[in-house]
PDB file of C-alpha atoms in Angstrom:
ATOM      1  CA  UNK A1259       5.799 -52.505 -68.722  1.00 54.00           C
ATOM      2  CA  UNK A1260       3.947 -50.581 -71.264  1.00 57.00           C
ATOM      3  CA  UNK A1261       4.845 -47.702 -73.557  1.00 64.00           C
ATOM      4  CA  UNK A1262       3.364 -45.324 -75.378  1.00 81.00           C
ATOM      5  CA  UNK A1263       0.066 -45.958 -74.013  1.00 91.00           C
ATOM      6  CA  UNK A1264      -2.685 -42.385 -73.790  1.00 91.00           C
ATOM      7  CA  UNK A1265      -5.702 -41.662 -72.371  1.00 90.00           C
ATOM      8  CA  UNK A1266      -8.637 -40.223 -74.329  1.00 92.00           C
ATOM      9  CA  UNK A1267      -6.918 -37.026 -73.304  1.00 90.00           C
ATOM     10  CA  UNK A1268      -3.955 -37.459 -74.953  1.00 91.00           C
ATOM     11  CA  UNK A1269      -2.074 -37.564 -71.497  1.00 90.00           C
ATOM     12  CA  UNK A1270       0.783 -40.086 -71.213  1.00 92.00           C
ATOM     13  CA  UNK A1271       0.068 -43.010 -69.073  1.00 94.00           C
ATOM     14  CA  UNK A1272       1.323 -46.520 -67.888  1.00 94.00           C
ATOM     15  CA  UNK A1273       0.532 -49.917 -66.769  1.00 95.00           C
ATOM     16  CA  UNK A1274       2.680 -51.826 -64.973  1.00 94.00           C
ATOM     17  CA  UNK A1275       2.062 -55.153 -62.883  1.00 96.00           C
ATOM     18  CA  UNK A1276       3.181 -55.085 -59.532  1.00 95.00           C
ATOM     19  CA  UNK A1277       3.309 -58.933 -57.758  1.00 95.00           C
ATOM     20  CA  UNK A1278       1.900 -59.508 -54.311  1.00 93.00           C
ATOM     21  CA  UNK A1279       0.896 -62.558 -51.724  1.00 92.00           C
ATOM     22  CA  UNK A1280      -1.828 -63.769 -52.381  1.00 94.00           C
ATOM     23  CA  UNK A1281      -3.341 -60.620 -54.315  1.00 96.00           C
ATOM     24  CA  UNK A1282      -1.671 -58.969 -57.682  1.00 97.00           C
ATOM     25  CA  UNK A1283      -2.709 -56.055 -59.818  1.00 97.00           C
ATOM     26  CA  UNK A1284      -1.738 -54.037 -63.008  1.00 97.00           C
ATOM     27  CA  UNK A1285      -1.651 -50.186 -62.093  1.00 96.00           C
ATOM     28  CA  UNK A1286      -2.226 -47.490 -64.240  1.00 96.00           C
ATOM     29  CA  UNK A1287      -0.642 -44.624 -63.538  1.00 94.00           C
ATOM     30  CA  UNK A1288      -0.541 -40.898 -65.123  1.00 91.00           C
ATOM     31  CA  UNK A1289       3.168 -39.744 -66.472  1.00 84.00           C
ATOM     32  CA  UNK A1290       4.269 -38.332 -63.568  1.00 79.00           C
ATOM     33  CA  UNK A1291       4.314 -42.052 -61.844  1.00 84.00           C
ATOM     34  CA  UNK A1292       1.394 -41.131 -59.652  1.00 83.00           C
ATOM     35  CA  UNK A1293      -0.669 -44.395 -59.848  1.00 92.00           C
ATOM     36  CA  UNK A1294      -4.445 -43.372 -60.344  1.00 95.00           C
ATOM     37  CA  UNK A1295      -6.058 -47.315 -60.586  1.00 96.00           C
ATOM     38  CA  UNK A1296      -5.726 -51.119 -60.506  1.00 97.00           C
ATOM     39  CA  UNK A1297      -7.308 -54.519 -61.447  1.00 97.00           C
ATOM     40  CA  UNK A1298      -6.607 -56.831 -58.971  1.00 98.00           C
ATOM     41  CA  UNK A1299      -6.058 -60.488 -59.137  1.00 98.00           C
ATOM     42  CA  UNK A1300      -5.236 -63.515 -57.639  1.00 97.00           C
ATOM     43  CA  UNK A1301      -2.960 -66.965 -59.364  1.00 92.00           C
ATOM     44  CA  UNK A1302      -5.023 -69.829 -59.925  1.00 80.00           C
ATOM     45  CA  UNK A1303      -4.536 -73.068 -57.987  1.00 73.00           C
ATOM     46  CA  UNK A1304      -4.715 -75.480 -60.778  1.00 73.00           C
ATOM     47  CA  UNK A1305      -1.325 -76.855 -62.779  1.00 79.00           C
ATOM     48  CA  UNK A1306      -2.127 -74.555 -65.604  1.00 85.00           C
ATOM     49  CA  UNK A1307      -1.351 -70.536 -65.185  1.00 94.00           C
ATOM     50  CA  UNK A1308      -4.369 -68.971 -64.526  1.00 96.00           C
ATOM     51  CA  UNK A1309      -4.747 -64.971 -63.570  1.00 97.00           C
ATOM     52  CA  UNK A1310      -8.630 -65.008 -61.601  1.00 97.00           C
ATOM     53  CA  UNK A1311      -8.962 -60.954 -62.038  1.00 98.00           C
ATOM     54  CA  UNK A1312     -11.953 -60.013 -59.191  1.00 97.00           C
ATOM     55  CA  UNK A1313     -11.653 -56.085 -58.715  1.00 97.00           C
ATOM     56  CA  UNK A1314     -10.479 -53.079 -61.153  1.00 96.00           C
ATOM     57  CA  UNK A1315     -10.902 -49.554 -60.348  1.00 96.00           C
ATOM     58  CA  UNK A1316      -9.940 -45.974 -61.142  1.00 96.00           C
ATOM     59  CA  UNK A1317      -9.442 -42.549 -59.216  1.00 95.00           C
ATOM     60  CA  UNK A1318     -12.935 -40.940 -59.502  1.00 95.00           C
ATOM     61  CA  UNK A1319     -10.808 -38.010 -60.289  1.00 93.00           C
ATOM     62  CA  UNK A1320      -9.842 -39.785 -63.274  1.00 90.00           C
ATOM     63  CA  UNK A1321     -12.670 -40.928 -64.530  1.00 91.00           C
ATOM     64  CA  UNK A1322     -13.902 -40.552 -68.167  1.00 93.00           C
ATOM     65  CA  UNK A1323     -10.394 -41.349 -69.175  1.00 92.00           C
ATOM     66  CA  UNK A1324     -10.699 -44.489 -70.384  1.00 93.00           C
ATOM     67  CA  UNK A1325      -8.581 -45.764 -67.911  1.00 95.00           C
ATOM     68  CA  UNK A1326     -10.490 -48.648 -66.537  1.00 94.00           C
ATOM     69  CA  UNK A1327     -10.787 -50.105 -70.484  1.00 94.00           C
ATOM     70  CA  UNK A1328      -7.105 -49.660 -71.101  1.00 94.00           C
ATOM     71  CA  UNK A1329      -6.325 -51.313 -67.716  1.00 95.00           C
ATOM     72  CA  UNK A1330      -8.194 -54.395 -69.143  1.00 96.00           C
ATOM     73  CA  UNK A1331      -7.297 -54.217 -72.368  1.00 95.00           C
ATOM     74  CA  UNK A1332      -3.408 -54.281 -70.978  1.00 96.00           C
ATOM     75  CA  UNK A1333      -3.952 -56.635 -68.394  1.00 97.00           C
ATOM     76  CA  UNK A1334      -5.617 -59.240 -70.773  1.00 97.00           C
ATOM     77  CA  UNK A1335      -2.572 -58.535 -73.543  1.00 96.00           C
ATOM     78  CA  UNK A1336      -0.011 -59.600 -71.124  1.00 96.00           C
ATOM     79  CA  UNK A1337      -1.941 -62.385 -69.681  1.00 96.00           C
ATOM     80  CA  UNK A1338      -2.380 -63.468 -73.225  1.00 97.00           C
ATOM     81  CA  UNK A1339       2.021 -62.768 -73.912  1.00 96.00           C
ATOM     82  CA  UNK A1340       2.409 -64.878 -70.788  1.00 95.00           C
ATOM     83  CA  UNK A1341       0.181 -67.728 -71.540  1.00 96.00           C
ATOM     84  CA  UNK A1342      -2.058 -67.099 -68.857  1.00 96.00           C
ATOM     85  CA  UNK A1343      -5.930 -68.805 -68.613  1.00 97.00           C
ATOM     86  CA  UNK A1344      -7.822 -65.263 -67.598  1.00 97.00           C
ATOM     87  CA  UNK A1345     -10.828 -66.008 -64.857  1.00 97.00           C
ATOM     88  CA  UNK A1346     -13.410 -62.725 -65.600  1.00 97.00           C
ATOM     89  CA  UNK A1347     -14.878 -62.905 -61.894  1.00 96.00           C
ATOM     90  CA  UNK A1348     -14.419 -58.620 -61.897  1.00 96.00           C
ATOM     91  CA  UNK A1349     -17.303 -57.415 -64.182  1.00 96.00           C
ATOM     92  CA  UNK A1350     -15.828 -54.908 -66.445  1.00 95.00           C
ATOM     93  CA  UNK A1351     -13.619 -58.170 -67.549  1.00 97.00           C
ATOM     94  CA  UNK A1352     -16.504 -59.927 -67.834  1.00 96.00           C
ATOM     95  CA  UNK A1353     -18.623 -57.640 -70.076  1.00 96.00           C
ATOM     96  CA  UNK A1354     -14.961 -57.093 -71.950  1.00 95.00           C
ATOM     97  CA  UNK A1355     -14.664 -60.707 -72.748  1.00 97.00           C
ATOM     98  CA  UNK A1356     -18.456 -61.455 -73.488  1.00 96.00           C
ATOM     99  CA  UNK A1357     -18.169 -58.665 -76.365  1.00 96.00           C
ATOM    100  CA  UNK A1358     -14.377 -59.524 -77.086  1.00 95.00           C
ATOM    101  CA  UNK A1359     -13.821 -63.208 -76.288  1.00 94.00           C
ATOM    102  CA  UNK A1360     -13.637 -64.589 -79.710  1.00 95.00           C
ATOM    103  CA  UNK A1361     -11.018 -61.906 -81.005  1.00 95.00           C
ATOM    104  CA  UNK A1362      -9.105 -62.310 -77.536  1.00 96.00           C
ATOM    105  CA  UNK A1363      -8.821 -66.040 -78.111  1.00 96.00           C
ATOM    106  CA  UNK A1364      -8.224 -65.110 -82.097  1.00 96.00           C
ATOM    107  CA  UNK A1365      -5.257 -63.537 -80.717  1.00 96.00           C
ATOM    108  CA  UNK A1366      -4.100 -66.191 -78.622  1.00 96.00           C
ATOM    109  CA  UNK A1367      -5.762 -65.749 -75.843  1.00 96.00           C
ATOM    110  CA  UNK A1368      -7.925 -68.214 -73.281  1.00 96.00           C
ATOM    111  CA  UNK A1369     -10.513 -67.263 -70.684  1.00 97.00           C
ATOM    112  CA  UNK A1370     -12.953 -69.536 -68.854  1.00 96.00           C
ATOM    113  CA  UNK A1371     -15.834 -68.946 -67.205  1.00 96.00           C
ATOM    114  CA  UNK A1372     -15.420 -68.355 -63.026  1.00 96.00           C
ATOM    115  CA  UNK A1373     -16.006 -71.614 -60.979  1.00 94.00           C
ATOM    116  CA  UNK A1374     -17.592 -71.450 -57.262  1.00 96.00           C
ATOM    117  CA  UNK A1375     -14.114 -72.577 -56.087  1.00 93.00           C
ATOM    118  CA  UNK A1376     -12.489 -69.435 -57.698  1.00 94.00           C
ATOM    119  CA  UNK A1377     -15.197 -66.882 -55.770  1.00 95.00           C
ATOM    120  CA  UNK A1378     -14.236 -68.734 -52.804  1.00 95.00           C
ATOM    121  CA  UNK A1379     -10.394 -68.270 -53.268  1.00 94.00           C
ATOM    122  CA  UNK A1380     -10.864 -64.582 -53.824  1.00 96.00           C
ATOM    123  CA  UNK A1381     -12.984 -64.833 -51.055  1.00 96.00           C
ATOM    124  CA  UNK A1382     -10.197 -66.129 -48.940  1.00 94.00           C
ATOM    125  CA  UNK A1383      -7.624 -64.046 -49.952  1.00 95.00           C
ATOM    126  CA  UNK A1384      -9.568 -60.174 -49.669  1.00 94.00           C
ATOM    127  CA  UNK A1385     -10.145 -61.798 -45.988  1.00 92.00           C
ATOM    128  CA  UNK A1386      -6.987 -63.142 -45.511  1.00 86.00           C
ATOM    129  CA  UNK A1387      -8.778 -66.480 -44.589  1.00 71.00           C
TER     130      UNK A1387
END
């Protein structure tokens, strides 16, 4: 999905986004293919595309990397390519948006706020309810 893309070592990585039923997620992996994290989300229910990401992490190992940012950063740049409404209920998006909202939606992108009935569909679909 992604080229070109380093971490703050200089090491080539990649992001790629990897469908599932009912839970997504962009991977990063190192060069070698060997995936080393995700952020995880779920489709929203609504008529308009929306991408509710709840849960991003990274490969202790790996950490330091700046993997985690680029996985967001990535993530929220093809959300934005796709015309996807981004849901922040996963923290790290959350403090990315608050600090990087108004250049996000500069660029084309949108992002609400998380509704109760979006914490209850990832809810639901971590238990498989």
């Amino acid at each position: 999905m992604t080229e070109n893309l380093t971490d703050r070592t200089g090491a080539p990585v990649s992001v790629e986004l990897r469908h599932g039923n009912p839970i997504s997620a962009f991977t990063v992996s190192l060069g070698t293919g060997e995936p080393v994290g995700k952020a995880q989300f779920i489709d929203g229910a609504g008529s308009e595309p929306e991408r509710v990401f709840f849960h991003t992490e990274v490969d202790e190992a790996y950490g330091g990397r700046g993997l985690g940012g680029l996985l967001v950063r990535e993530s929220l740049r093809a959300s934005r390519e796709a015309g996807i409404t981004v849901v922040p209920v996963c923290p790290l998006f959350a403090r990315h948006l608050e600090t990087h909202g108004e250049a996000y939606i500069a660029a084309g992108g949108t992002f609400r706020r998380p509704k109760p009935a979006d914490l209850a569909r990832v809810r639901a679909a971590v238990t498989g309810g």
